[in-house]
């Protein structure tokens, strides 16, 4: 088996303007990969276009020993088709390659693993040793301890399982390497991106999330969730049933096939609590459930439960908040 230096590479997710909170959490996970009680050196790979602001932010992140920064038009949209080739090229000097288990990471890392001819460790929630991690299976109802013998450990990190790494007020990373490794995406091109703009915080980064489910009955009634979220300065989420019914767009879905969140406060309104939904929010610090069915599964994970008609409870709650 090929012997590699023991070091960790974290792929940076960003929008060419700012770091994603998921990257800060992946960097936190990277610091937990240790040998003899000491963390392996962590290198952050930043590829983008006119992303100087991201680089300056990255220089202030604790626990990063080196930054590899590549600024080229080819990486403006972070297409997996060519970014994966860059990661493979850089990864020859690293034993572990990490990325957030976000849409970005789920798009990129399987391609990286395939090009390296290794397996992928997905949705990692704990790191126990250099070759051993823990990941959820069966919609989070069980945890599997997985050991990898691959020379390169490729893994995606479930952000909700790790706190963000500390960020200094001034630069702390002195080593910045800027190679000329540019790979073009020969067989695909970026056409457009449809992104809903909102003044509310992004779901993964929000400390408060208010989610609505099928019990709200209509898109108009979902306004109750929006009003409560706005009063609490939180983000809006939804169950799959609410998304399928057209109450909100699918980018707000919380669950196994949606966003995985772990805010300080999660309020579930009219959500029964199917396994698929619980997998996406049960790690929240405080869970409040509002449902008319006292036997709804959501109450099994809730810290506080309000049993009653949400159309009576919500107006009263909005008045008192």
PDB file of N, CA, C and O in Angstrom, residues 181-248:
ATOM      1  N   UNK A 181      -2.039  25.050 -10.692  1.00  0.00           N
ATOM      2  CA  UNK A 181      -2.799  23.854 -11.098  1.00  0.00           C
ATOM      3  C   UNK A 181      -4.205  24.259 -11.533  1.00  0.00           C
ATOM      4  O   UNK A 181      -5.086  24.466 -10.711  1.00  0.00           O
ATOM      5  N   UNK A 182      -4.394  24.393 -12.840  1.00  0.00           N
ATOM      6  CA  UNK A 182      -5.696  24.779 -13.378  1.00  0.00           C
ATOM      7  C   UNK A 182      -6.180  23.686 -14.317  1.00  0.00           C
ATOM      8  O   UNK A 182      -5.492  23.333 -15.275  1.00  0.00           O
ATOM      9  N   UNK A 183      -7.351  23.152 -14.030  1.00  0.00           N
ATOM     10  CA  UNK A 183      -7.951  22.116 -14.862  1.00  0.00           C
ATOM     11  C   UNK A 183      -9.263  22.650 -15.428  1.00  0.00           C
ATOM     12  O   UNK A 183     -10.091  23.187 -14.682  1.00  0.00           O
ATOM     13  N   UNK A 184      -9.445  22.517 -16.708  1.00  0.00           N
ATOM     14  CA  UNK A 184     -10.673  22.981 -17.350  1.00  0.00           C
ATOM     15  C   UNK A 184     -11.703  21.855 -17.373  1.00  0.00           C
ATOM     16  O   UNK A 184     -11.356  20.679 -17.490  1.00  0.00           O
ATOM     17  N   UNK A 185     -12.972  22.229 -17.249  1.00  0.00           N
ATOM     18  CA  UNK A 185     -14.059  21.259 -17.376  1.00  0.00           C
ATOM     19  C   UNK A 185     -14.379  21.129 -18.865  1.00  0.00           C
ATOM     20  O   UNK A 185     -15.071  21.957 -19.442  1.00  0.00           O
ATOM     21  N   UNK A 186     -13.856  20.077 -19.486  1.00  0.00           N
ATOM     22  CA  UNK A 186     -13.918  19.974 -20.941  1.00  0.00           C
ATOM     23  C   UNK A 186     -15.297  19.588 -21.473  1.00  0.00           C
ATOM     24  O   UNK A 186     -15.673  19.969 -22.577  1.00  0.00           O
ATOM     25  N   UNK A 187     -16.047  18.812 -20.720  1.00  0.00           N
ATOM     26  CA  UNK A 187     -17.284  18.249 -21.253  1.00  0.00           C
ATOM     27  C   UNK A 187     -18.544  18.856 -20.625  1.00  0.00           C
ATOM     28  O   UNK A 187     -19.640  18.318 -20.783  1.00  0.00           O
ATOM     29  N   UNK A 188     -18.412  19.914 -19.890  1.00  0.00           N
ATOM     30  CA  UNK A 188     -19.590  20.555 -19.310  1.00  0.00           C
ATOM     31  C   UNK A 188     -19.319  22.040 -19.111  1.00  0.00           C
ATOM     32  O   UNK A 188     -18.166  22.481 -19.124  1.00  0.00           O
ATOM     33  N   UNK A 189     -20.370  22.802 -18.946  1.00  0.00           N
ATOM     34  CA  UNK A 189     -20.233  24.231 -18.686  1.00  0.00           C
ATOM     35  C   UNK A 189     -21.350  24.694 -17.768  1.00  0.00           C
ATOM     36  O   UNK A 189     -22.416  24.086 -17.718  1.00  0.00           O
ATOM     37  N   UNK A 190     -21.075  25.749 -17.045  1.00  0.00           N
ATOM     38  CA  UNK A 190     -22.071  26.333 -16.154  1.00  0.00           C
ATOM     39  C   UNK A 190     -23.039  27.180 -16.981  1.00  0.00           C
ATOM     40  O   UNK A 190     -22.613  28.035 -17.761  1.00  0.00           O
ATOM     41  N   UNK A 191     -24.343  26.934 -16.811  1.00  0.00           N
ATOM     42  CA  UNK A 191     -25.355  27.683 -17.561  1.00  0.00           C
ATOM     43  C   UNK A 191     -25.981  28.763 -16.682  1.00  0.00           C
ATOM     44  O   UNK A 191     -25.918  29.948 -16.998  1.00  0.00           O
ATOM     45  N   UNK A 192     -26.591  28.352 -15.598  1.00  0.00           N
ATOM     46  CA  UNK A 192     -27.234  29.335 -14.719  1.00  0.00           C
ATOM     47  C   UNK A 192     -27.490  28.702 -13.367  1.00  0.00           C
ATOM     48  O   UNK A 192     -27.404  27.480 -13.203  1.00  0.00           O
ATOM     49  N   UNK A 193     -27.800  29.534 -12.417  1.00  0.00           N
ATOM     50  CA  UNK A 193     -28.136  29.071 -11.070  1.00  0.00           C
ATOM     51  C   UNK A 193     -29.360  29.831 -10.585  1.00  0.00           C
ATOM     52  O   UNK A 193     -29.408  31.070 -10.687  1.00  0.00           O
ATOM     53  N   UNK A 194     -30.333  29.095 -10.107  1.00  0.00           N
ATOM     54  CA  UNK A 194     -31.534  29.714  -9.548  1.00  0.00           C
ATOM     55  C   UNK A 194     -31.446  29.641  -8.030  1.00  0.00           C
ATOM     56  O   UNK A 194     -31.471  28.558  -7.452  1.00  0.00           O
ATOM     57  N   UNK A 195     -31.326  30.784  -7.421  1.00  0.00           N
ATOM     58  CA  UNK A 195     -31.158  30.827  -5.976  1.00  0.00           C
ATOM     59  C   UNK A 195     -32.119  31.835  -5.382  1.00  0.00           C
ATOM     60  O   UNK A 195     -32.183  32.989  -5.822  1.00  0.00           O
ATOM     61  N   UNK A 196     -32.883  31.399  -4.408  1.00  0.00           N
ATOM     62  CA  UNK A 196     -33.857  32.275  -3.763  1.00  0.00           C
ATOM     63  C   UNK A 196     -33.135  33.187  -2.772  1.00  0.00           C
ATOM     64  O   UNK A 196     -32.440  32.717  -1.867  1.00  0.00           O
ATOM     65  N   UNK A 197     -33.280  34.480  -2.979  1.00  0.00           N
ATOM     66  CA  UNK A 197     -32.661  35.453  -2.082  1.00  0.00           C
ATOM     67  C   UNK A 197     -33.590  35.728  -0.901  1.00  0.00           C
ATOM     68  O   UNK A 197     -34.793  35.908  -1.067  1.00  0.00           O
ATOM     69  N   UNK A 198     -33.018  35.747   0.288  1.00  0.00           N
ATOM     70  CA  UNK A 198     -33.821  35.975   1.487  1.00  0.00           C
ATOM     71  C   UNK A 198     -32.979  36.705   2.523  1.00  0.00           C
ATOM     72  O   UNK A 198     -31.762  36.508   2.614  1.00  0.00           O
ATOM     73  N   UNK A 199     -33.654  37.562   3.287  1.00  0.00           N
ATOM     74  CA  UNK A 199     -32.962  38.269   4.363  1.00  0.00           C
ATOM     75  C   UNK A 199     -32.826  37.384   5.597  1.00  0.00           C
ATOM     76  O   UNK A 199     -32.081  37.707   6.521  1.00  0.00           O
ATOM     77  N   UNK A 200     -33.556  36.282   5.611  1.00  0.00           N
ATOM     78  CA  UNK A 200     -33.445  35.358   6.742  1.00  0.00           C
ATOM     79  C   UNK A 200     -32.123  34.593   6.646  1.00  0.00           C
ATOM     80  O   UNK A 200     -31.580  34.408   5.566  1.00  0.00           O
ATOM     81  N   UNK A 201     -31.607  34.107   7.792  1.00  0.00           N
ATOM     82  CA  UNK A 201     -30.348  33.346   7.758  1.00  0.00           C
ATOM     83  C   UNK A 201     -30.504  32.030   7.006  1.00  0.00           C
ATOM     84  O   UNK A 201     -31.609  31.494   6.895  1.00  0.00           O
ATOM     85  N   UNK A 202     -29.400  31.517   6.500  1.00  0.00           N
ATOM     86  CA  UNK A 202     -29.401  30.227   5.817  1.00  0.00           C
ATOM     87  C   UNK A 202     -29.704  29.121   6.822  1.00  0.00           C
ATOM     88  O   UNK A 202     -29.301  29.194   7.984  1.00  0.00           O
ATOM     89  N   UNK A 203     -30.405  28.093   6.366  1.00  0.00           N
ATOM     90  CA  UNK A 203     -30.800  26.996   7.266  1.00  0.00           C
ATOM     91  C   UNK A 203     -29.626  26.396   8.046  1.00  0.00           C
ATOM     92  O   UNK A 203     -29.693  26.282   9.272  1.00  0.00           O
ATOM     93  N   UNK A 204     -28.538  25.990   7.393  1.00  0.00           N
ATOM     94  CA  UNK A 204     -27.458  25.332   8.144  1.00  0.00           C
ATOM     95  C   UNK A 204     -26.795  26.236   9.182  1.00  0.00           C
ATOM     96  O   UNK A 204     -26.249  25.745  10.166  1.00  0.00           O
ATOM     97  N   UNK A 205     -26.840  27.559   8.949  1.00  0.00           N
ATOM     98  CA  UNK A 205     -26.133  28.485   9.833  1.00  0.00           C
ATOM     99  C   UNK A 205     -27.024  29.099  10.907  1.00  0.00           C
ATOM    100  O   UNK A 205     -26.529  29.737  11.834  1.00  0.00           O
ATOM    101  N   UNK A 206     -28.327  28.916  10.822  1.00  0.00           N
ATOM    102  CA  UNK A 206     -29.260  29.581  11.720  1.00  0.00           C
ATOM    103  C   UNK A 206     -29.219  28.985  13.130  1.00  0.00           C
ATOM    104  O   UNK A 206     -29.104  27.767  13.294  1.00  0.00           O
ATOM    105  N   UNK A 207     -29.321  29.843  14.119  1.00  0.00           N
ATOM    106  CA  UNK A 207     -29.385  29.359  15.509  1.00  0.00           C
ATOM    107  C   UNK A 207     -30.820  29.048  15.916  1.00  0.00           C
ATOM    108  O   UNK A 207     -31.059  28.361  16.907  1.00  0.00           O
ATOM    109  N   UNK A 208     -31.783  29.570  15.149  1.00  0.00           N
ATOM    110  CA  UNK A 208     -33.204  29.283  15.380  1.00  0.00           C
ATOM    111  C   UNK A 208     -33.826  28.859  14.054  1.00  0.00           C
ATOM    112  O   UNK A 208     -33.621  29.518  13.035  1.00  0.00           O
ATOM    113  N   UNK A 209     -34.543  27.747  14.069  1.00  0.00           N
ATOM    114  CA  UNK A 209     -35.248  27.275  12.872  1.00  0.00           C
ATOM    115  C   UNK A 209     -36.696  26.990  13.242  1.00  0.00           C
ATOM    116  O   UNK A 209     -36.968  26.296  14.228  1.00  0.00           O
ATOM    117  N   UNK A 210     -37.623  27.554  12.474  1.00  0.00           N
ATOM    118  CA  UNK A 210     -39.048  27.274  12.643  1.00  0.00           C
ATOM    119  C   UNK A 210     -39.517  26.525  11.407  1.00  0.00           C
ATOM    120  O   UNK A 210     -39.415  27.041  10.299  1.00  0.00           O
ATOM    121  N   UNK A 211     -39.997  25.300  11.604  1.00  0.00           N
ATOM    122  CA  UNK A 211     -40.407  24.465  10.476  1.00  0.00           C
ATOM    123  C   UNK A 211     -41.902  24.187  10.519  1.00  0.00           C
ATOM    124  O   UNK A 211     -42.481  24.024  11.593  1.00  0.00           O
ATOM    125  N   UNK A 212     -42.490  24.126   9.334  1.00  0.00           N
ATOM    126  CA  UNK A 212     -43.914  23.818   9.222  1.00  0.00           C
ATOM    127  C   UNK A 212     -44.136  22.533   8.467  1.00  0.00           C
ATOM    128  O   UNK A 212     -43.325  22.150   7.615  1.00  0.00           O
ATOM    129  N   UNK A 213     -45.255  21.870   8.766  1.00  0.00           N
ATOM    130  CA  UNK A 213     -45.556  20.608   8.115  1.00  0.00           C
ATOM    131  C   UNK A 213     -46.930  20.578   7.486  1.00  0.00           C
ATOM    132  O   UNK A 213     -47.596  21.610   7.325  1.00  0.00           O
ATOM    133  N   UNK A 214     -47.358  19.379   7.191  1.00  0.00           N
ATOM    134  CA  UNK A 214     -48.631  19.168   6.522  1.00  0.00           C
ATOM    135  C   UNK A 214     -49.801  19.744   7.332  1.00  0.00           C
ATOM    136  O   UNK A 214     -50.816  20.162   6.782  1.00  0.00           O
ATOM    137  N   UNK A 215     -49.660  19.783   8.649  1.00  0.00           N
ATOM    138  CA  UNK A 215     -50.738  20.253   9.516  1.00  0.00           C
ATOM    139  C   UNK A 215     -51.157  21.685   9.280  1.00  0.00           C
ATOM    140  O   UNK A 215     -52.262  22.091   9.674  1.00  0.00           O
ATOM    141  N   UNK A 216     -50.300  22.477   8.620  1.00  0.00           N
ATOM    142  CA  UNK A 216     -50.663  23.866   8.338  1.00  0.00           C
ATOM    143  C   UNK A 216     -51.750  23.965   7.273  1.00  0.00           C
ATOM    144  O   UNK A 216     -52.474  24.961   7.207  1.00  0.00           O
ATOM    145  N   UNK A 217     -51.846  22.962   6.427  1.00  0.00           N
ATOM    146  CA  UNK A 217     -52.983  22.867   5.517  1.00  0.00           C
ATOM    147  C   UNK A 217     -52.883  23.598   4.205  1.00  0.00           C
ATOM    148  O   UNK A 217     -53.483  23.171   3.218  1.00  0.00           O
ATOM    149  N   UNK A 218     -52.152  24.713   4.150  1.00  0.00           N
ATOM    150  CA  UNK A 218     -52.085  25.470   2.904  1.00  0.00           C
ATOM    151  C   UNK A 218     -50.870  26.390   2.896  1.00  0.00           C
ATOM    152  O   UNK A 218     -50.270  26.671   3.943  1.00  0.00           O
ATOM    153  N   UNK A 219     -50.551  26.869   1.691  1.00  0.00           N
ATOM    154  CA  UNK A 219     -49.440  27.797   1.539  1.00  0.00           C
ATOM    155  C   UNK A 219     -49.704  29.096   2.287  1.00  0.00           C
ATOM    156  O   UNK A 219     -48.792  29.698   2.860  1.00  0.00           O
ATOM    157  N   UNK A 220     -50.960  29.519   2.299  1.00  0.00           N
ATOM    158  CA  UNK A 220     -51.323  30.770   2.991  1.00  0.00           C
ATOM    159  C   UNK A 220     -51.102  30.636   4.498  1.00  0.00           C
ATOM    160  O   UNK A 220     -50.598  31.550   5.154  1.00  0.00           O
ATOM    161  N   UNK A 221     -51.463  29.471   5.039  1.00  0.00           N
ATOM    162  CA  UNK A 221     -51.300  29.270   6.479  1.00  0.00           C
ATOM    163  C   UNK A 221     -49.835  29.166   6.885  1.00  0.00           C
ATOM    164  O   UNK A 221     -49.502  29.358   8.058  1.00  0.00           O
ATOM    165  N   UNK A 222     -48.961  28.868   5.925  1.00  0.00           N
ATOM    166  CA  UNK A 222     -47.533  28.766   6.231  1.00  0.00           C
ATOM    167  C   UNK A 222     -46.970  30.117   6.669  1.00  0.00           C
ATOM    168  O   UNK A 222     -45.877  30.194   7.240  1.00  0.00           O
ATOM    169  N   UNK A 223     -47.733  31.178   6.412  1.00  0.00           N
ATOM    170  CA  UNK A 223     -47.319  32.515   6.851  1.00  0.00           C
ATOM    171  C   UNK A 223     -47.139  32.573   8.360  1.00  0.00           C
ATOM    172  O   UNK A 223     -46.354  33.386   8.876  1.00  0.00           O
ATOM    173  N   UNK A 224     -47.856  31.723   9.096  1.00  0.00           N
ATOM    174  CA  UNK A 224     -47.701  31.676  10.555  1.00  0.00           C
ATOM    175  C   UNK A 224     -46.274  31.291  10.935  1.00  0.00           C
ATOM    176  O   UNK A 224     -45.687  31.849  11.872  1.00  0.00           O
ATOM    177  N   UNK A 225     -45.717  30.339  10.201  1.00  0.00           N
ATOM    178  CA  UNK A 225     -44.334  29.914  10.435  1.00  0.00           C
ATOM    179  C   UNK A 225     -43.375  31.050  10.104  1.00  0.00           C
ATOM    180  O   UNK A 225     -42.428  31.333  10.847  1.00  0.00           O
ATOM    181  N   UNK A 226     -43.614  31.719   8.984  1.00  0.00           N
ATOM    182  CA  UNK A 226     -42.746  32.810   8.562  1.00  0.00           C
ATOM    183  C   UNK A 226     -42.763  33.951   9.577  1.00  0.00           C
ATOM    184  O   UNK A 226     -41.721  34.532   9.893  1.00  0.00           O
ATOM    185  N   UNK A 227     -43.942  34.261  10.107  1.00  0.00           N
ATOM    186  CA  UNK A 227     -44.052  35.347  11.089  1.00  0.00           C
ATOM    187  C   UNK A 227     -43.288  35.020  12.365  1.00  0.00           C
ATOM    188  O   UNK A 227     -42.587  35.876  12.928  1.00  0.00           O
ATOM    189  N   UNK A 228     -43.391  33.771  12.830  1.00  0.00           N
ATOM    190  CA  UNK A 228     -42.682  33.379  14.052  1.00  0.00           C
ATOM    191  C   UNK A 228     -41.173  33.383  13.821  1.00  0.00           C
ATOM    192  O   UNK A 228     -40.404  33.849  14.675  1.00  0.00           O
ATOM    193  N   UNK A 229     -40.744  32.901  12.660  1.00  0.00           N
ATOM    194  CA  UNK A 229     -39.314  32.894  12.345  1.00  0.00           C
ATOM    195  C   UNK A 229     -38.760  34.316  12.300  1.00  0.00           C
ATOM    196  O   UNK A 229     -37.663  34.591  12.812  1.00  0.00           O
ATOM    197  N   UNK A 230     -39.514  35.228  11.712  1.00  0.00           N
ATOM    198  CA  UNK A 230     -39.068  36.618  11.634  1.00  0.00           C
ATOM    199  C   UNK A 230     -38.974  37.255  13.015  1.00  0.00           C
ATOM    200  O   UNK A 230     -38.052  38.028  13.297  1.00  0.00           O
ATOM    201  N   UNK A 231     -39.922  36.942  13.879  1.00  0.00           N
ATOM    202  CA  UNK A 231     -39.890  37.503  15.234  1.00  0.00           C
ATOM    203  C   UNK A 231     -38.699  36.985  16.034  1.00  0.00           C
ATOM    204  O   UNK A 231     -38.155  37.700  16.881  1.00  0.00           O
ATOM    205  N   UNK A 232     -38.309  35.736  15.760  1.00  0.00           N
ATOM    206  CA  UNK A 232     -37.204  35.118  16.494  1.00  0.00           C
ATOM    207  C   UNK A 232     -35.865  35.287  15.773  1.00  0.00           C
ATOM    208  O   UNK A 232     -34.832  34.834  16.265  1.00  0.00           O
ATOM    209  N   UNK A 233     -35.884  35.930  14.612  1.00  0.00           N
ATOM    210  CA  UNK A 233     -34.653  36.104  13.837  1.00  0.00           C
ATOM    211  C   UNK A 233     -34.101  34.790  13.327  1.00  0.00           C
ATOM    212  O   UNK A 233     -32.882  34.612  13.220  1.00  0.00           O
ATOM    213  N   UNK A 234     -35.019  33.874  12.998  1.00  0.00           N
ATOM    214  CA  UNK A 234     -34.598  32.538  12.592  1.00  0.00           C
ATOM    215  C   UNK A 234     -34.834  32.240  11.132  1.00  0.00           C
ATOM    216  O   UNK A 234     -35.310  33.077  10.361  1.00  0.00           O
ATOM    217  N   UNK A 235     -34.486  31.014  10.755  1.00  0.00           N
ATOM    218  CA  UNK A 235     -34.677  30.533   9.390  1.00  0.00           C
ATOM    219  C   UNK A 235     -35.952  29.706   9.312  1.00  0.00           C
ATOM    220  O   UNK A 235     -36.485  29.251  10.327  1.00  0.00           O
ATOM    221  N   UNK A 236     -36.430  29.504   8.094  1.00  0.00           N
ATOM    222  CA  UNK A 236     -37.640  28.714   7.859  1.00  0.00           C
ATOM    223  C   UNK A 236     -37.257  27.346   7.326  1.00  0.00           C
ATOM    224  O   UNK A 236     -36.385  27.229   6.465  1.00  0.00           O
ATOM    225  N   UNK A 237     -37.938  26.326   7.861  1.00  0.00           N
ATOM    226  CA  UNK A 237     -37.761  24.973   7.363  1.00  0.00           C
ATOM    227  C   UNK A 237     -39.117  24.370   7.065  1.00  0.00           C
ATOM    228  O   UNK A 237     -40.160  24.981   7.314  1.00  0.00           O
ATOM    229  N   UNK A 238     -39.115  23.160   6.536  1.00  0.00           N
ATOM    230  CA  UNK A 238     -40.378  22.492   6.218  1.00  0.00           C
ATOM    231  C   UNK A 238     -40.152  20.992   6.163  1.00  0.00           C
ATOM    232  O   UNK A 238     -39.035  20.515   5.927  1.00  0.00           O
ATOM    233  N   UNK A 239     -41.223  20.265   6.406  1.00  0.00           N
ATOM    234  CA  UNK A 239     -41.165  18.815   6.248  1.00  0.00           C
ATOM    235  C   UNK A 239     -41.307  18.469   4.771  1.00  0.00           C
ATOM    236  O   UNK A 239     -41.707  19.305   3.953  1.00  0.00           O
ATOM    237  N   UNK A 240     -41.032  17.224   4.427  1.00  0.00           N
ATOM    238  CA  UNK A 240     -41.157  16.813   3.029  1.00  0.00           C
ATOM    239  C   UNK A 240     -42.617  16.914   2.574  1.00  0.00           C
ATOM    240  O   UNK A 240     -42.898  17.274   1.429  1.00  0.00           O
ATOM    241  N   UNK A 241     -43.552  16.598   3.487  1.00  0.00           N
ATOM    242  CA  UNK A 241     -44.968  16.662   3.131  1.00  0.00           C
ATOM    243  C   UNK A 241     -45.373  18.085   2.760  1.00  0.00           C
ATOM    244  O   UNK A 241     -46.146  18.305   1.816  1.00  0.00           O
ATOM    245  N   UNK A 242     -44.840  19.079   3.487  1.00  0.00           N
ATOM    246  CA  UNK A 242     -45.156  20.478   3.198  1.00  0.00           C
ATOM    247  C   UNK A 242     -44.562  20.906   1.857  1.00  0.00           C
ATOM    248  O   UNK A 242     -45.185  21.651   1.094  1.00  0.00           O
ATOM    249  N   UNK A 243     -43.359  20.412   1.576  1.00  0.00           N
ATOM    250  CA  UNK A 243     -42.712  20.739   0.300  1.00  0.00           C
ATOM    251  C   UNK A 243     -43.470  20.090  -0.851  1.00  0.00           C
ATOM    252  O   UNK A 243     -43.753  20.724  -1.875  1.00  0.00           O
ATOM    253  N   UNK A 244     -43.825  18.812  -0.688  1.00  0.00           N
ATOM    254  CA  UNK A 244     -44.552  18.098  -1.747  1.00  0.00           C
ATOM    255  C   UNK A 244     -45.915  18.732  -2.013  1.00  0.00           C
ATOM    256  O   UNK A 244     -46.425  18.687  -3.139  1.00  0.00           O
ATOM    257  N   UNK A 245     -46.504  19.325  -0.965  1.00  0.00           N
ATOM    258  CA  UNK A 245     -47.810  19.959  -1.117  1.00  0.00           C
ATOM    259  C   UNK A 245     -47.708  21.356  -1.734  1.00  0.00           C
ATOM    260  O   UNK A 245     -48.728  21.990  -2.014  1.00  0.00           O
ATOM    261  N   UNK A 246     -46.479  21.830  -1.927  1.00  0.00           N
ATOM    262  CA  UNK A 246     -46.280  23.124  -2.564  1.00  0.00           C
ATOM    263  C   UNK A 246     -46.363  24.318  -1.632  1.00  0.00           C
ATOM    264  O   UNK A 246     -46.466  25.452  -2.087  1.00  0.00           O
ATOM    265  N   UNK A 247     -46.294  24.067  -0.305  1.00  0.00           N
ATOM    266  CA  UNK A 247     -46.358  25.190   0.638  1.00  0.00           C
ATOM    267  C   UNK A 247     -45.127  26.086   0.500  1.00  0.00           C
ATOM    268  O   UNK A 247     -45.223  27.311   0.577  1.00  0.00           O
ATOM    269  N   UNK A 248     -43.946  25.453   0.319  1.00  0.00           N
ATOM    270  CA  UNK A 248     -42.677  26.187   0.186  1.00  0.00           C
ATOM    271  C   UNK A 248     -41.802  25.460  -0.824  1.00  0.00           C
ATOM    272  O   UNK A 248     -42.100  24.337  -1.236  1.00  0.00           O
TER     273      UNK A 248
END
